[in-house]
Short mmCIF file of C-alpha atoms in Angstrom, two decimals:
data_model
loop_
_atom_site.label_atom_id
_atom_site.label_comp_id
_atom_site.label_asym_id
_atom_site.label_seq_id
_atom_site.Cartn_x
_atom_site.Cartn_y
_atom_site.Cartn_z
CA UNK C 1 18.56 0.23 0.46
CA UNK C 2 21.68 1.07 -1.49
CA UNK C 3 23.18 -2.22 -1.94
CA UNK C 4 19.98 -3.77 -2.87
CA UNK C 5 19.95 -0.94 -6.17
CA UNK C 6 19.47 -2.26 -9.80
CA UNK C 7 23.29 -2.76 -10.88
CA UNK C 8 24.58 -3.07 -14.39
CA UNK C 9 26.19 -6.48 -14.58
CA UNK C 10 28.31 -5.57 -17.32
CA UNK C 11 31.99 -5.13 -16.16
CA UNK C 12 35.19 -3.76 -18.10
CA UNK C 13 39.02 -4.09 -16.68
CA UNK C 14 39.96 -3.15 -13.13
CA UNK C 15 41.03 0.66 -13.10
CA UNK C 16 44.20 1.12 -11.93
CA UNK C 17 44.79 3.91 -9.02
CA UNK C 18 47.62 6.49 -10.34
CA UNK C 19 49.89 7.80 -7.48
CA UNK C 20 50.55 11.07 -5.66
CA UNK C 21 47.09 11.62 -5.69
CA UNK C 22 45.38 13.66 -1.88
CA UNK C 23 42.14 11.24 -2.38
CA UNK C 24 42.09 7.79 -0.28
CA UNK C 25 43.14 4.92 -1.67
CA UNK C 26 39.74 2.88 -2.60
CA UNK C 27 40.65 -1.30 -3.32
CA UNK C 28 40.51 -2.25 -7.34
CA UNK C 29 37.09 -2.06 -9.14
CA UNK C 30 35.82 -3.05 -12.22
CA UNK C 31 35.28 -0.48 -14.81
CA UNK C 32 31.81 0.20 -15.48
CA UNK C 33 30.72 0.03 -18.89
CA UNK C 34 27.18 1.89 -19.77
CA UNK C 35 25.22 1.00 -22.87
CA UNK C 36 24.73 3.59 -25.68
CA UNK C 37 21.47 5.65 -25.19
CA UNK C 38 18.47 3.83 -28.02
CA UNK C 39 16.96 6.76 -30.35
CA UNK C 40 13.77 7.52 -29.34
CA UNK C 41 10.82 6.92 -31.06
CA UNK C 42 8.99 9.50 -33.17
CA UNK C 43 5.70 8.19 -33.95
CA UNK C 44 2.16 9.11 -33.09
CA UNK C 45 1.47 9.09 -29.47
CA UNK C 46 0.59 5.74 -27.56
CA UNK C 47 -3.29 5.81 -26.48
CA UNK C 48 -3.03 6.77 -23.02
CA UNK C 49 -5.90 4.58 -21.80
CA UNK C 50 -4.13 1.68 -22.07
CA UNK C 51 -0.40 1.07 -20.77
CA UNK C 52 0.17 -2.67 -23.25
CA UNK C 53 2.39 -0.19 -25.47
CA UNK C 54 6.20 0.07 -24.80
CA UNK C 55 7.86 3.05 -23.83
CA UNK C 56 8.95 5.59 -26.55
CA UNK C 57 12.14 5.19 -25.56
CA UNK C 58 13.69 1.52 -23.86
CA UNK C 59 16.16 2.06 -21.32
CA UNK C 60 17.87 -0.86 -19.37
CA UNK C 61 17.39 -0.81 -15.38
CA UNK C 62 20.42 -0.37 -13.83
CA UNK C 63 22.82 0.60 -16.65
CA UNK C 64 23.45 4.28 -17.09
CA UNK C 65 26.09 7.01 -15.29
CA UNK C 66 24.68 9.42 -14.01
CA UNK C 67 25.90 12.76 -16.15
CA UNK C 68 25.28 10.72 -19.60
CA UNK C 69 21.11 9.52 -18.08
CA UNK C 70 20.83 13.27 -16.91
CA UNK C 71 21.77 14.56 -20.52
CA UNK C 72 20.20 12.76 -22.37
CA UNK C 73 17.34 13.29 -20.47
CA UNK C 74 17.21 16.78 -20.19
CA UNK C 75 18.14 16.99 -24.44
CA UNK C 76 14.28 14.95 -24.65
CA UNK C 77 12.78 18.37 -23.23
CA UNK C 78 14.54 21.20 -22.16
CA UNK C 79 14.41 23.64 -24.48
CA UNK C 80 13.82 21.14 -27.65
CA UNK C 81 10.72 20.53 -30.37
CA UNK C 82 8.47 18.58 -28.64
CA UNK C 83 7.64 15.42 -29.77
CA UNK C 84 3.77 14.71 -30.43
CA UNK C 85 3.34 12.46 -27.77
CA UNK C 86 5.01 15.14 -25.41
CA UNK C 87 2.44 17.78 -26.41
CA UNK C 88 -0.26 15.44 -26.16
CA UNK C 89 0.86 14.54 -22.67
CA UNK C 90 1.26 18.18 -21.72
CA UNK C 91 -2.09 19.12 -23.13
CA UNK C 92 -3.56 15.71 -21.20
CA UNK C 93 -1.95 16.65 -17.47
CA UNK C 94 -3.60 20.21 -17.80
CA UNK C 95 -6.83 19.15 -18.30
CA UNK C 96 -6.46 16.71 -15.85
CA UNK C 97 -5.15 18.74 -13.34
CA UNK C 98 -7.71 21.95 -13.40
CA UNK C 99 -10.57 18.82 -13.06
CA UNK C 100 -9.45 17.52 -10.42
CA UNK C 101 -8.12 21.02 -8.75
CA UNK C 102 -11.85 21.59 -8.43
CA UNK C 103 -13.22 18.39 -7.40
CA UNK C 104 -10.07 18.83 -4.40
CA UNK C 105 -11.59 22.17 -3.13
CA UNK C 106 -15.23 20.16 -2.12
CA UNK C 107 -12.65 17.24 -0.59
CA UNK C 108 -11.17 20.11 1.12
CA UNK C 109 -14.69 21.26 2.24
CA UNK C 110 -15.54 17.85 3.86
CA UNK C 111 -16.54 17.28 7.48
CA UNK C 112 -13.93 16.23 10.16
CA UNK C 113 -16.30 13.40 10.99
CA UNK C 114 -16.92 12.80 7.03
CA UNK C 115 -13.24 12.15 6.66
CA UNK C 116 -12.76 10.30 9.64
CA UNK C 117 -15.40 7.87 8.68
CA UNK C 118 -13.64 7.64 5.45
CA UNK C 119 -10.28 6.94 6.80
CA UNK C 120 -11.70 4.15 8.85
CA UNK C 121 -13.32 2.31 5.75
CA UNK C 122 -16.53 3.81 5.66
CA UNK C 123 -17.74 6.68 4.34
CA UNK C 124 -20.88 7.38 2.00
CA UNK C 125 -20.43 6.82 -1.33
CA UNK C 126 -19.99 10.28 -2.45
CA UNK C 127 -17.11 10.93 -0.61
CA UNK C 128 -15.78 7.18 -1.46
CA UNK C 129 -16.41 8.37 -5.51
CA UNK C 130 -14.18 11.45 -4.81
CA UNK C 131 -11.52 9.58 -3.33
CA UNK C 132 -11.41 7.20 -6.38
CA UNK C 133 -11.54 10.16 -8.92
CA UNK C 134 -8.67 12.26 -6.71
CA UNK C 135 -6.83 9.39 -6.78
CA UNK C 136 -7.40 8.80 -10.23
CA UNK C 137 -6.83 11.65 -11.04
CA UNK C 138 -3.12 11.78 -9.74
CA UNK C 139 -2.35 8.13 -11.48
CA UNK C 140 -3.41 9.64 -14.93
CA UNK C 141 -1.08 12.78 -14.08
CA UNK C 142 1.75 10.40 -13.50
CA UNK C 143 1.22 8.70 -16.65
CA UNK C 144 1.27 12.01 -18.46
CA UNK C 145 4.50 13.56 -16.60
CA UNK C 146 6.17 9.92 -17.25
CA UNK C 147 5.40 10.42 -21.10
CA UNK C 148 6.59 14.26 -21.19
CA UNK C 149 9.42 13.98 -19.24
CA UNK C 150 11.00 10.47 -19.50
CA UNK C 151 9.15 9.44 -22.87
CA UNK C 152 7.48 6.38 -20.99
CA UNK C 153 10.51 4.92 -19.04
CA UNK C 154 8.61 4.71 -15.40
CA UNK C 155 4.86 3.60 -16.48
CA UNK C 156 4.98 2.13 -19.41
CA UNK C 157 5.54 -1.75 -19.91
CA UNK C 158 9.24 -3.38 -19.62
CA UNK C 159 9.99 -6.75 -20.88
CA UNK C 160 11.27 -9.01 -18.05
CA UNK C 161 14.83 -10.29 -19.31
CA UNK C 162 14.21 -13.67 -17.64
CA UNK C 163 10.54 -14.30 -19.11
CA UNK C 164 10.46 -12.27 -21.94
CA UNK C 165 6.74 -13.16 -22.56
CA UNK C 166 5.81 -10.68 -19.18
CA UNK C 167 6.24 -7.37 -18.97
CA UNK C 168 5.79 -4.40 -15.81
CA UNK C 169 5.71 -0.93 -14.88
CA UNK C 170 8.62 0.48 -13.17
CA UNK C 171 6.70 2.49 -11.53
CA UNK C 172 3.60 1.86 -8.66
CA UNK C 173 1.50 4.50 -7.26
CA UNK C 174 -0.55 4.61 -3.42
CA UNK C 175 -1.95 7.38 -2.42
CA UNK C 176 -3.77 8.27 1.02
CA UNK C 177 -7.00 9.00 -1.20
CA UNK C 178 -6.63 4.92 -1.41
CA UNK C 179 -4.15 1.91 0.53
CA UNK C 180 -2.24 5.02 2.32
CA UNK C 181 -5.93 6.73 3.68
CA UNK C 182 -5.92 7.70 7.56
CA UNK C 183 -1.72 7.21 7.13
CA UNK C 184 0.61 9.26 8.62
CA UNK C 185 4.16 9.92 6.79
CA UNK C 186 6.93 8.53 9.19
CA UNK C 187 8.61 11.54 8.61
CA UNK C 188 8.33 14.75 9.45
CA UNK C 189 7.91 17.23 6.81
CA UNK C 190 7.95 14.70 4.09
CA UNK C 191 4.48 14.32 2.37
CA UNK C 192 5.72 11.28 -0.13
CA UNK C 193 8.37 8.48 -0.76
CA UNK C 194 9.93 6.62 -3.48
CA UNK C 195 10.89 3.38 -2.36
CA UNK C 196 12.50 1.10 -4.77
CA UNK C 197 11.75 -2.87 -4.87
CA UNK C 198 12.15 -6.39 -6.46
CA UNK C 199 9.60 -8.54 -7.30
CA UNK C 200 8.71 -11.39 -9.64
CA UNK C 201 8.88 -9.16 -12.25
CA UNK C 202 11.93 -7.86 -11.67
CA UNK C 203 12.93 -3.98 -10.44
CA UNK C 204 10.23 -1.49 -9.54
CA UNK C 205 9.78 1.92 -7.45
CA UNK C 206 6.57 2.98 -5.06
CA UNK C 207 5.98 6.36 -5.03
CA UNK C 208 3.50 7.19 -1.56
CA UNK C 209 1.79 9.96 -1.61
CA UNK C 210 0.31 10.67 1.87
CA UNK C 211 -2.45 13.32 2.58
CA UNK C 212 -1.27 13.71 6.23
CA UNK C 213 2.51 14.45 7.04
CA UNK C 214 3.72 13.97 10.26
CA UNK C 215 5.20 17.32 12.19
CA UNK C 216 7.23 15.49 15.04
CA UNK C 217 10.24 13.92 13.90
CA UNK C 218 9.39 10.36 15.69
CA UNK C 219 5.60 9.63 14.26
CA UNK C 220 3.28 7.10 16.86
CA UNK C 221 -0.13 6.16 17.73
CA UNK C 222 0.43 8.02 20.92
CA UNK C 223 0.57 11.62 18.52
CA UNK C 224 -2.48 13.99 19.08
CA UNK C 225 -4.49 15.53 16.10
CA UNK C 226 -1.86 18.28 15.53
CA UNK C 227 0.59 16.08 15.44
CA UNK C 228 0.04 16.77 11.57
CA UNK C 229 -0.60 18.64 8.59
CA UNK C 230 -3.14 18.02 5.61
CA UNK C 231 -1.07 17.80 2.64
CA UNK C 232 -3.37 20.10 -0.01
CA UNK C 233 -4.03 18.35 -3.08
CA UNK C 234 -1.65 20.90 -5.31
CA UNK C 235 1.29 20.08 -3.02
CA UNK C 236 0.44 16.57 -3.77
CA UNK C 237 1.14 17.13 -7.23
CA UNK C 238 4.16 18.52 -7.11
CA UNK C 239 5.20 16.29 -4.51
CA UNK C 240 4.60 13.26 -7.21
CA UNK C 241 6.95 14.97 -9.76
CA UNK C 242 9.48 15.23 -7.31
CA UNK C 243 9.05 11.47 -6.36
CA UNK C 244 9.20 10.21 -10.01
CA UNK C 245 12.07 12.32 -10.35
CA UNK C 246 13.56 9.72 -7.16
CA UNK C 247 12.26 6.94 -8.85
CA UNK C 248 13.78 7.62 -12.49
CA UNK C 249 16.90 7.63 -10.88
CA UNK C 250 16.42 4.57 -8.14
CA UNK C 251 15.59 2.73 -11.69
CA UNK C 252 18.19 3.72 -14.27
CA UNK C 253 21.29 5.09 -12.21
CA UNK C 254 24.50 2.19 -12.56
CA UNK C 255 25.05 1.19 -8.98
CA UNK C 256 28.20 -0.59 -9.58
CA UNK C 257 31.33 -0.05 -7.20
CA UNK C 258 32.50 2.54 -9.60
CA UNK C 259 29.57 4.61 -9.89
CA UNK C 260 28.61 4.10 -6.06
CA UNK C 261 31.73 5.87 -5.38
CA UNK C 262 31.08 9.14 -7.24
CA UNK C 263 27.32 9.38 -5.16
CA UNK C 264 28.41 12.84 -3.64
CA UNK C 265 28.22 14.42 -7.13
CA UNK C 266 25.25 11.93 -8.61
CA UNK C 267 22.35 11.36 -6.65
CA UNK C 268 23.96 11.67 -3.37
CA UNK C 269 23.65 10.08 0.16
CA UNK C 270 20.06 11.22 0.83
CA UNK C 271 18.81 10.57 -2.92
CA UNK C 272 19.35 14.78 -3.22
CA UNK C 273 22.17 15.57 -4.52
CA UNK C 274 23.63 16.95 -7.64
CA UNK C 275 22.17 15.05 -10.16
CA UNK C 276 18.81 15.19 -9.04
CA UNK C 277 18.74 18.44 -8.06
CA UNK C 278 19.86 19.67 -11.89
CA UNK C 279 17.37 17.30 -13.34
CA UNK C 280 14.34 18.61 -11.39
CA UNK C 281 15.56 21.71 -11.69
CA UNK C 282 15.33 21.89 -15.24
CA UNK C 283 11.82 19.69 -15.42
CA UNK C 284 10.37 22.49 -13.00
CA UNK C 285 11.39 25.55 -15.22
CA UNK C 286 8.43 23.38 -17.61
CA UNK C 287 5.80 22.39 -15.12
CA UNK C 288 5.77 25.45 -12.94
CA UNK C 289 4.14 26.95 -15.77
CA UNK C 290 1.68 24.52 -16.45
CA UNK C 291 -0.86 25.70 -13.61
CA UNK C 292 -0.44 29.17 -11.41
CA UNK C 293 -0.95 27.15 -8.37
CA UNK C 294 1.60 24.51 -9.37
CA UNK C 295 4.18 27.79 -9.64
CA UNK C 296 3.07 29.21 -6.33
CA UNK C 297 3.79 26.29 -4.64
CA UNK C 298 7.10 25.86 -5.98
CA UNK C 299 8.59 29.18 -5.86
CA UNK C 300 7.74 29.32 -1.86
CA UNK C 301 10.58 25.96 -1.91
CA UNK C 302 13.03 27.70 -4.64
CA UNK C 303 15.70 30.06 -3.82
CA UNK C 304 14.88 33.25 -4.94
CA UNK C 305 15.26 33.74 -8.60
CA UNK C 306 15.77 30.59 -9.40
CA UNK C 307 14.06 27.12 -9.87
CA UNK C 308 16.17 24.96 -7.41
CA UNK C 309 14.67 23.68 -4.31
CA UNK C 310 16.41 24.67 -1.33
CA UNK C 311 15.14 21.46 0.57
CA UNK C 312 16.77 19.16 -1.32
CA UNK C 313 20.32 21.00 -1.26
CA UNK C 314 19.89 21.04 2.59
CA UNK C 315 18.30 17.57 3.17
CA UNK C 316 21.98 16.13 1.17
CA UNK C 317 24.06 17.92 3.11
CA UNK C 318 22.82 17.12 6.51
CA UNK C 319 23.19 13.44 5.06
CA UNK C 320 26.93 14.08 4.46
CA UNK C 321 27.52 15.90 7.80
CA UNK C 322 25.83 12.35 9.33
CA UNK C 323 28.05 10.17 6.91
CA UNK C 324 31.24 12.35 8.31
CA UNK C 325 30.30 11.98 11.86
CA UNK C 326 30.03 7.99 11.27
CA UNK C 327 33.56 8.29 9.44
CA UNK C 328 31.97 7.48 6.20
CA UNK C 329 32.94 10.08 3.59
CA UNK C 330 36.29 8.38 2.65
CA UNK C 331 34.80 5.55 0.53
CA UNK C 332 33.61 8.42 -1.58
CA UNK C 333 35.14 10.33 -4.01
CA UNK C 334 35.39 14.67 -2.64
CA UNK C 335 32.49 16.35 -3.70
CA UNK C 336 33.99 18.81 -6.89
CA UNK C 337 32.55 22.03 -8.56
CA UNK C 338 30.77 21.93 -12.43
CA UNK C 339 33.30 22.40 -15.55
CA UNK C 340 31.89 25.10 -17.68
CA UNK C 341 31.90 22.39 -20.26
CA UNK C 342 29.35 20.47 -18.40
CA UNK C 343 25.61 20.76 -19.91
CA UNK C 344 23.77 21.08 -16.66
CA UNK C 345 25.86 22.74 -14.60
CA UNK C 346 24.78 23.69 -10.53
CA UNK C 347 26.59 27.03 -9.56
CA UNK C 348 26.62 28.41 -5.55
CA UNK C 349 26.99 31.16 -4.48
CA UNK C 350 27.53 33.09 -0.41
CA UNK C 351 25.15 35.95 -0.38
CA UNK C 352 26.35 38.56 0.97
CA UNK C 353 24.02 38.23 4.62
CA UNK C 354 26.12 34.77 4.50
CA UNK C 355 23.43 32.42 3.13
CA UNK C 356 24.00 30.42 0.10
CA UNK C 357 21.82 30.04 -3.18
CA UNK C 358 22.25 27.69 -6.15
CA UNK C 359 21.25 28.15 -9.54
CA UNK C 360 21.00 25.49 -12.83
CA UNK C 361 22.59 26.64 -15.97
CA UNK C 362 22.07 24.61 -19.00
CA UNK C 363 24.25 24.79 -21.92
CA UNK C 364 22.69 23.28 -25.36
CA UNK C 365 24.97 20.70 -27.24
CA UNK C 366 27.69 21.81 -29.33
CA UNK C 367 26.80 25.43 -27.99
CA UNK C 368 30.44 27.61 -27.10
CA UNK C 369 31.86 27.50 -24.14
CA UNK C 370 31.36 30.04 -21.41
CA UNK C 371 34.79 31.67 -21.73
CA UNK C 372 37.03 32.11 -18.34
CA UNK C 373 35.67 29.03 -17.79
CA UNK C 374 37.25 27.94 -14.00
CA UNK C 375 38.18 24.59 -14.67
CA UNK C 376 39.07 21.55 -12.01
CA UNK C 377 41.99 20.05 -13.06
CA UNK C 378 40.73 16.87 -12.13
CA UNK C 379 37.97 17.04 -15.09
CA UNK C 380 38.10 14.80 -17.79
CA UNK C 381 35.18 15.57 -19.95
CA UNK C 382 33.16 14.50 -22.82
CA UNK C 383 30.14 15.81 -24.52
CA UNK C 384 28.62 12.47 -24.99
CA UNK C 385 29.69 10.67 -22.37
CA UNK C 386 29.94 11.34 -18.60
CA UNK C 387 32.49 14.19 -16.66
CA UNK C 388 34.28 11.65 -14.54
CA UNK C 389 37.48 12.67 -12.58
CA UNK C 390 40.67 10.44 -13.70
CA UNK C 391 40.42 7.95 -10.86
#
């Protein structure tokens, strides 16, 4: 759904191609032109009960590159004083999450035939109460990771520019404790979704969160009962930061012609790639240590040592090996390695039985340089603003 993505309308002169260069030559685009970040607010948190407040911080759908909305991001948390309505929303998920941790063992613990009934609408009303509280339970999580993590953007209410007297979420939530019960994911090994949509209210993302993922790549009423696995609620969890993490970006990523053409080193072909890799990279160094199951979890996907999911590095590039069997890759720009000078830098590495690892590094603003720094000529670089090669 790439061309239907939230674009900033906002346009600047065409930029003009300089010659000699080894790239293709891409037809004239307009310039895009990103808004300045607003400051975000400092004061006491919102009640979390009800979602009529604004976000703590405002940010405009559609509008931002991709290296300035990951900085500015990652300044909001990463290794920062926390702002009150971040510890709140910390101290909230916690709570939240060992409460419903137990009441997800007795789901666990339920019949085959109890479940079944459920997942066909019926179900007694104890196991119907559970599902409501479960699912609850992971809408209230959202709200608090939304409020930690991207000081309200997703959940909390935007004005519509066309009706300024409505307002919506950016973000919906259906889990298979509710509308997604008995469900299947389509695809295999991949327990949720964030799907990005426009409606009367203007741009919004679904996050799914199913509780049975398929195991055959091609998903059918035909499949037998191991055709799948049940998604434990934990995994759930950290499945729903990772989706959020999809939909922050779906929502606030430019996707005019200019940005579009740098999506190897943004968010990439499969929604994986650089950018959101180093941004849930550096929100998982946080939440694995929220919980000891949450870190469990997530250190069986990392590569060893560090805090970078290996699925999403290999999920992008089997997307570009597709894109250069199709004879796709030349409408983008070459895929390029970190400056030193970058803030949130992803560094690879060959190990030396031939596989490869990845790590984030993070350098605070202002901080010095890493010295030796390798750097590609092609960098043109500035600390508040994006690292964009001289196209």
């Amino acid at each position: 759904m790439t061309s239907e993505r939230p674009t900033n309308q906002q346009t600047q002169d065409p930029v003009d191609e300089q010659a000699g260069r080894t790239y293709p030559t891409w037809p004239e685009v307009e310039e895009c032109q990103h808004p300045p970040f607003p400051e975000p607010s400092t004061h006491s948190p919102w009640p979390l009960t009800s979602r009529d407040f604004p976000p703590y911080v405002s940010l405009v759908v559609g509008s931002y590159g991709a290296t300035p909305l990951l900085n500015f991001t990652a300044q909001n948390f990463h290794e920062c004083e926390l702002r009150p309505q971040q510890a709140a929303a910390r101290a909230g998920f916690k709570k939240i999450y060992r409460d419903a941790l137990i009441l997800s063992q007795a789901w666990r613990n339920l019949t085959p035939e109890a479940l079944k009934s459920f997942e066909k609408g019926g179900g007694s009303e104890e196991v119907k109460s559970m599902a409501q509280s479960l699912e609850s339970a992971l809408y209230t999580m959202m709200l608090h990771l939304d409020d930690f993590y991207f000081l309200g953007a997703l959940t909390r209410p935007h004005h519509n520019l066309t009706a300024s007297s409505q307002t919506h979420s950016l973000t919906k939530l259906e889990t298979g404790f509710g509308v997604l019960k008995g469900t299947v994911s389509a695809a295999a090994g991949r327990p949720g979704e964030a799907e990005e949509h426009r409606g009367d209210g203007g741009w919004f993302s679904v996050i799914r969160l199913w509780l049975k993922c398929s195991t055959s790549a091609i998903w059918n009423s035909f499949c037998g009962e191991e055709s799948f696995d049940i998604i434990p609620f934990e995994e759930s969890v950290v499945v729903l930061i990772h989706e959020m993490v999809h939909a922050y970006l779906q929502m606030f990523l430019c996707r005019r012609p200019q940005c579009e053409r740098d999506r190897l080193n943004t968010d990439g072909l499969s929604g994986h790639g650089r950018t959101f890799q180093k941004l849930l990279a550096l929100i998982t160094v946080e939440f694995q240590g929220w919980h000891g199951s949450l870190r469990n979890i997530i250190e069986d996907r990392c590569y060893e040592g560090t805090w970078v999911d290996s699925f999403n590095d290999d999920v992008e590039q089997a997307a570009i090996e597709a894109a250069r069997s199709r004879g796709e890759l030349a409408q983008y720009l070459p895929l390029r390695a970190d400056s030193c000078r970058t803030l949130v830098r992803i560094v690879n590495k060959e190990l030396p039985n031939g596989e490869r690892t990845s790590n984030v590094i993070y350098r605070q603003p202002g901080s010095d340089i890493p010295p030796k720094a390798d750097e590609d000529p092609d960098y043109v670089y500035d600390e508040d603003g994006d690292v964009n090669m001289d196209l």
